Each structure stands twice: as C-alpha cells, then as structure tokens.
Short mmCIF file of C-alpha atoms in Angstrom, two decimals:
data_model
loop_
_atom_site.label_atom_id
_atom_site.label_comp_id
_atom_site.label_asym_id
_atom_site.label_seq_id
_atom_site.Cartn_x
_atom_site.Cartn_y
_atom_site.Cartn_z
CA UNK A 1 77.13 107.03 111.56
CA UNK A 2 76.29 110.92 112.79
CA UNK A 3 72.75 110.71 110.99
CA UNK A 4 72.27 107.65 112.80
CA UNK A 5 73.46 108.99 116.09
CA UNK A 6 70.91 112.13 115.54
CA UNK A 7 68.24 110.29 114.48
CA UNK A 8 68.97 107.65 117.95
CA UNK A 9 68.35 110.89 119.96
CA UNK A 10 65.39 112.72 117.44
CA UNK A 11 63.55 109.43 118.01
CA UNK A 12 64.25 108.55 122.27
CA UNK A 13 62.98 112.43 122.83
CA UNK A 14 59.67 111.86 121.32
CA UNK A 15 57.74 110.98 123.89
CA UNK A 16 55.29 108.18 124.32
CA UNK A 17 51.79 108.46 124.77
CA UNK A 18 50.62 109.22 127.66
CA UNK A 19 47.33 107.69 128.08
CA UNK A 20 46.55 104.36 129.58
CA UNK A 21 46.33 101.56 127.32
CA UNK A 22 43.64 99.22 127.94
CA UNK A 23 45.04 95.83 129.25
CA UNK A 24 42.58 93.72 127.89
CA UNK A 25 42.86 95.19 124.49
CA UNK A 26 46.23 93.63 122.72
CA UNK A 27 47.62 95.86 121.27
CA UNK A 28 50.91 95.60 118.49
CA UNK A 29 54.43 96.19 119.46
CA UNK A 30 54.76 99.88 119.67
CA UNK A 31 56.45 100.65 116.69
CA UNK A 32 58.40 104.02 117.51
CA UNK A 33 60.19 101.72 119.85
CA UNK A 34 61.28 99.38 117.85
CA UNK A 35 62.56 101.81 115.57
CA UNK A 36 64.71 102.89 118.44
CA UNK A 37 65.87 99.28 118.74
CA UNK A 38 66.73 99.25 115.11
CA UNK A 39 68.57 102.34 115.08
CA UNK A 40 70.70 101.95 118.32
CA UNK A 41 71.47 98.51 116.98
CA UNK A 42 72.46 100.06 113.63
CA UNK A 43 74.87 102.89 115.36
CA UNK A 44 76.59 100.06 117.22
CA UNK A 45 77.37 98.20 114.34
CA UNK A 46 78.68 101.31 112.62
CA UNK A 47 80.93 101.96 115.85
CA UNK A 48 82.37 98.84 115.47
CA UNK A 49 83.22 98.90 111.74
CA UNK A 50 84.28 102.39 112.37
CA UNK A 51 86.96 100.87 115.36
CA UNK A 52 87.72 97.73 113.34
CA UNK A 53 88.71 99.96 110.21
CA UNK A 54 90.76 102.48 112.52
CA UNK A 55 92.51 99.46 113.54
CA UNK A 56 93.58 97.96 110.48
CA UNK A 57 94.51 101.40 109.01
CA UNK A 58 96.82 101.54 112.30
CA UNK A 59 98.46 97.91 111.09
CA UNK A 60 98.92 98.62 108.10
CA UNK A 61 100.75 101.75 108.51
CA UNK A 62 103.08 100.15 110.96
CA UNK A 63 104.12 97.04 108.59
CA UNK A 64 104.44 99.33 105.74
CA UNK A 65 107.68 99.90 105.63
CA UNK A 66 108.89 96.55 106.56
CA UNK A 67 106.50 95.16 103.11
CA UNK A 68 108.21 98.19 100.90
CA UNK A 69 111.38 96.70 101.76
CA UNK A 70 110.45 93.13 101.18
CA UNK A 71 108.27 94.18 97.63
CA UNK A 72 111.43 96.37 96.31
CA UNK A 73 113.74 95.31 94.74
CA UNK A 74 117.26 95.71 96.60
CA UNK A 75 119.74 97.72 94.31
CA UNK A 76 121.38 100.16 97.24
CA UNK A 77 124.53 99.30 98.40
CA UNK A 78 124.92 97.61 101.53
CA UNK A 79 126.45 99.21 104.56
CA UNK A 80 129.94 97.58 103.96
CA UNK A 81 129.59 99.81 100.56
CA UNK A 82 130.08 102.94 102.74
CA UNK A 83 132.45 101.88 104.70
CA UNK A 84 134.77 100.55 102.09
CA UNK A 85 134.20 103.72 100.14
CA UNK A 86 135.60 105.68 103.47
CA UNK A 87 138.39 103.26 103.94
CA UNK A 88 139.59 103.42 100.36
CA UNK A 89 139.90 107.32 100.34
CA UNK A 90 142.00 107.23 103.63
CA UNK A 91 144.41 104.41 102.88
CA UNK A 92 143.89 103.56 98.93
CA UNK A 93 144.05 100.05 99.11
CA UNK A 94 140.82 99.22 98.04
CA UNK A 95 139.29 101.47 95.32
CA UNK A 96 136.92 101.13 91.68
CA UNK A 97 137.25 100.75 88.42
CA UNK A 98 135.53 102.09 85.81
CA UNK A 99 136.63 102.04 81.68
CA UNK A 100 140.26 100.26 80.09
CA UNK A 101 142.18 103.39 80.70
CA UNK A 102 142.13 103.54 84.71
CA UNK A 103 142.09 99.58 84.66
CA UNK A 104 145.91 100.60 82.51
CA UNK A 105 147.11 103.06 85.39
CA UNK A 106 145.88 101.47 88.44
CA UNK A 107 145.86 97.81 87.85
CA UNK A 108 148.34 97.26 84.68
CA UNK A 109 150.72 99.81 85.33
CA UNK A 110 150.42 99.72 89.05
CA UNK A 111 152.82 98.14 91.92
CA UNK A 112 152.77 94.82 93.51
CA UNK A 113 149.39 93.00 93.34
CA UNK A 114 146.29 93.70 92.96
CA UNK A 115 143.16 91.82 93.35
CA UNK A 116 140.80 92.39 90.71
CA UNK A 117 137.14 91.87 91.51
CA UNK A 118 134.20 91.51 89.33
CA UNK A 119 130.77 92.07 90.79
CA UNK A 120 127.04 93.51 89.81
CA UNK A 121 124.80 94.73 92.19
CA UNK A 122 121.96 92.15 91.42
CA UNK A 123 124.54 90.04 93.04
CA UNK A 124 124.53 89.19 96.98
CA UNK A 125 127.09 86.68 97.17
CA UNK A 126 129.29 89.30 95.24
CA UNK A 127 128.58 91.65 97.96
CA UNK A 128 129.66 88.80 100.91
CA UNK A 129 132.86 88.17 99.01
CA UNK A 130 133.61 91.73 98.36
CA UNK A 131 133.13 92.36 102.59
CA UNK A 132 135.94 89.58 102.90
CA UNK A 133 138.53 90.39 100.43
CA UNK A 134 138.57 94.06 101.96
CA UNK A 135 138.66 92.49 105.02
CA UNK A 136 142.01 90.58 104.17
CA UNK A 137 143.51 93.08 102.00
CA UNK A 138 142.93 96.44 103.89
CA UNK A 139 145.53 95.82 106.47
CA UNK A 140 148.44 93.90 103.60
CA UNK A 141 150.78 96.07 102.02
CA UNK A 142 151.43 94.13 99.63
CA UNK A 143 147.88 93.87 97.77
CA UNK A 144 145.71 96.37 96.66
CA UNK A 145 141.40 95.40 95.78
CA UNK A 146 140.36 97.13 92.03
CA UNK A 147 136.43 96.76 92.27
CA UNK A 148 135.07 96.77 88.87
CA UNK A 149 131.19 96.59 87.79
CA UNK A 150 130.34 94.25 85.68
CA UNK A 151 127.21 95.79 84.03
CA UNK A 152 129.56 99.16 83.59
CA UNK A 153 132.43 97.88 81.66
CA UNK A 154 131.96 95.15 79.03
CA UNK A 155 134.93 95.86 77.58
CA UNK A 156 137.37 95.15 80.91
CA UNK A 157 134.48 91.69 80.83
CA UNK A 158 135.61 90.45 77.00
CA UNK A 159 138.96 91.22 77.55
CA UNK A 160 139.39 89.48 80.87
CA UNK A 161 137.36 86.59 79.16
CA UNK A 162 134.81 87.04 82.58
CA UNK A 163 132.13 84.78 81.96
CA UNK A 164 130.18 84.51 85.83
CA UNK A 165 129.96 86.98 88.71
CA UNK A 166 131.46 86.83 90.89
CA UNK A 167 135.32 87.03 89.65
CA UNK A 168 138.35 87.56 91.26
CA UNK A 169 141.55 88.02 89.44
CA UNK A 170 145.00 88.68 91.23
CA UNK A 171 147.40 90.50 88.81
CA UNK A 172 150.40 91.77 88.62
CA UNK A 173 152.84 93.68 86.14
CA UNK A 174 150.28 93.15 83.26
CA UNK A 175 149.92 89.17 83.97
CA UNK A 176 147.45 87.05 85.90
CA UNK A 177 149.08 85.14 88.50
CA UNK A 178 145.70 83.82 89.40
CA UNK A 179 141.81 83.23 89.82
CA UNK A 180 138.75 81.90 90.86
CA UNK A 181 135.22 82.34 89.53
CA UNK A 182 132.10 81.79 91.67
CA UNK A 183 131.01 82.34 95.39
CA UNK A 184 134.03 80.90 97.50
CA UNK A 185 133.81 80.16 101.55
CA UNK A 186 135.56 82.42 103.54
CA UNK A 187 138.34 79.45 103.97
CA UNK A 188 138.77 79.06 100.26
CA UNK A 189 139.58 83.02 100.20
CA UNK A 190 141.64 83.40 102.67
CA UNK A 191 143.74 80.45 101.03
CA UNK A 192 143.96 82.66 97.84
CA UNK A 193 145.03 85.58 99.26
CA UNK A 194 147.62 83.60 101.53
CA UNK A 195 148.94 82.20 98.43
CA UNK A 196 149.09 85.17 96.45
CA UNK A 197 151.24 87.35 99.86
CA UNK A 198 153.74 83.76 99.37
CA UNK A 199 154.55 84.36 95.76
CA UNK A 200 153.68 80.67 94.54
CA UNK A 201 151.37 81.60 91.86
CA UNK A 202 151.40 80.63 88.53
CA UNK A 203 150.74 82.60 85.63
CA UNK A 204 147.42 82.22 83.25
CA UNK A 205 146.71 81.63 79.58
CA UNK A 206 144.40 85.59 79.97
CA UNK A 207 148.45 87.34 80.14
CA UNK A 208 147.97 87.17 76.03
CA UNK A 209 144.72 89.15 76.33
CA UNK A 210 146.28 91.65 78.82
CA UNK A 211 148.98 92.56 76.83
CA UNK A 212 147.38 94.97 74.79
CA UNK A 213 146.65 96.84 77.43
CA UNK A 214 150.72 97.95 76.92
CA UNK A 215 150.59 98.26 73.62
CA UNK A 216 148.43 101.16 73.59
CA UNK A 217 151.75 103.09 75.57
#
C-alpha cells in the first residue's frame, strides 16, 4: 500500500503537456491519467482491506477469551471449590479424602455421621450436589461431609461397591445407615439429610464390606 501511495504522488507531479492539442484531431485517452485513475483506485482498495483486516483482528481479540473458555475443556474447580476448602479448615465439617487409611480415621473411626460423597471432576451434577450437601451440613453438628475422588481412590470405589458418580453414603461407626446414587433434586437431599439428623435409618448389606476396614486395628 506505501509503493502505491508513492507511486499516486510520483505520477500526479508529472506534469502534463503543455501545448495545445488540436481539437479537431482526436486524440486517445491520455494515458498517464488513467494510470493515475488506476492507481488511486488501487490505494483505496488497499485502505479498505487494510481497515477491514484491522477490524477483524480487533474482534477477534475481544471474543478470544470467551471461545478459549468455550473450546477447553473445564477441569478447574468451581468457585464453591474455594470456598468449601476455606470453610472446612475453619470449622472441619466438611473436608477430603484421599487413600483407605484416612477414610479408617476420619470416616470409620470417626464420631457421629458422616456423609460420604463420591464425585470426579468430569462431573457437573457432582459439583451441584456437592454445593448442597455443604450447604446442609456446614451449619449441623451432628454430620460431618468426607469428599472423596473417584478417579483418586479405586480402592475406597471396590470396596464401597460405587458403581455411578455421583454417590452419597451416610455412615456411621463402620456401617452404612444409608444412600443414594445419581443426581438428586435439591428436595430429594434435603429429605436425606433430614432423615439421617432423625435417626430412622436403616442399615445396608455394604456394613460386610466395611468391616475390614477394623480388622486392620
């Protein structure tokens, strides 16, 4: 586009001839001028690719980020992550799980009841349920929340026989007093937990699995 701007003005400070041309001899289109016409035709049409590309380049960087997060895939934890990470240092009702050993201390060997939930983080509607149980839990004293990873311990998976994400487990003393498997409506939960603060839960066949978790004392 510069060449063609300097050649524009090379060609418009040439000046024309300056004799007289003959009117009744016909004479061809001057030809320097239409050059000219050609050239300032071709430096507009570069201006306005030039503007048009600037443009787009503009768009595109704006929208970026917003198609990164749409193209990615999302494996960071949500916001509720954080805050139930700061919540469970301060009051230790809600806190993670990770290998048979701190499953034995916190959940097996622990007091009163805890809530055992399975998740992955491929999983949103583990993430939803997660965000309601701490909501429900957080202020009980009665019931702690034991997060545990699916992906991280296969062995807590095969011995809890946990076949589906999500998973929820409420145990206590060693025995499972109850359960649900699958993405439940925030009714549906708050009916478990209700159930589990009234003591009317009944005990499940996974209590033989469980117990060898005190035989390794």
């Amino acid at each position: 586009m510069l060449i063609i701007g300097l050649s524009t003005i090379i060609l418009f400070s040439i000046p024309r001839a300056s004799e007289k041309p003959n009117v009744n001899e016909k004479r061809p289109y001057d030809r320097l001028f239409i050059w000219r016409i050609i050239l300032v035709t071709l430096l507009l049409i570069s201006s306005i690719i030039g503007i048009c590309a600037y443009i787009k380049f503009q768009l595109l960087e704006s929208i970026r980020p917003v198609i990164s997060s749409l193209i990615q895939p999302n494996r960071k934890p949500f916001p509720m992550w954080t805050r139930r990470i700061s919540l469970s240092h301060k009051k230790k009702k809600v806190y993670e799980i990770n290998g048979s050993s701190e499953f034995k201390t916190k959940v097996i060997d622990g007091k009163g009841i805890v809530v055992v939930n399975f998740h992955a983080d491929w999983c949103s509607s583990c993430i939803q349920l997660t965000s309601k149980l701490m909501e429900l839990i957080e202020p009980m004293e009665t019931l702690d929340l034991a997060i545990i990873n699916l992906e991280s311990n296969p062995d807590l998976v095969d011995i809890l026989s946990v076949k589906a994400v999500p998973a929820v487990l409420a145990m206590s003393n060693g025995l499972v007093l109850d359960k649900f498997v699958g993405f439940q409506n925030a009714q549906m939960v708050e009916k478990f937990v209700e159930k589990l603060t009234a003591n009317n839960s009944v005990h499940s066949k996974i209590d033989r699995n469980v117990s060898q978790f005190k035989d390794k004392e």
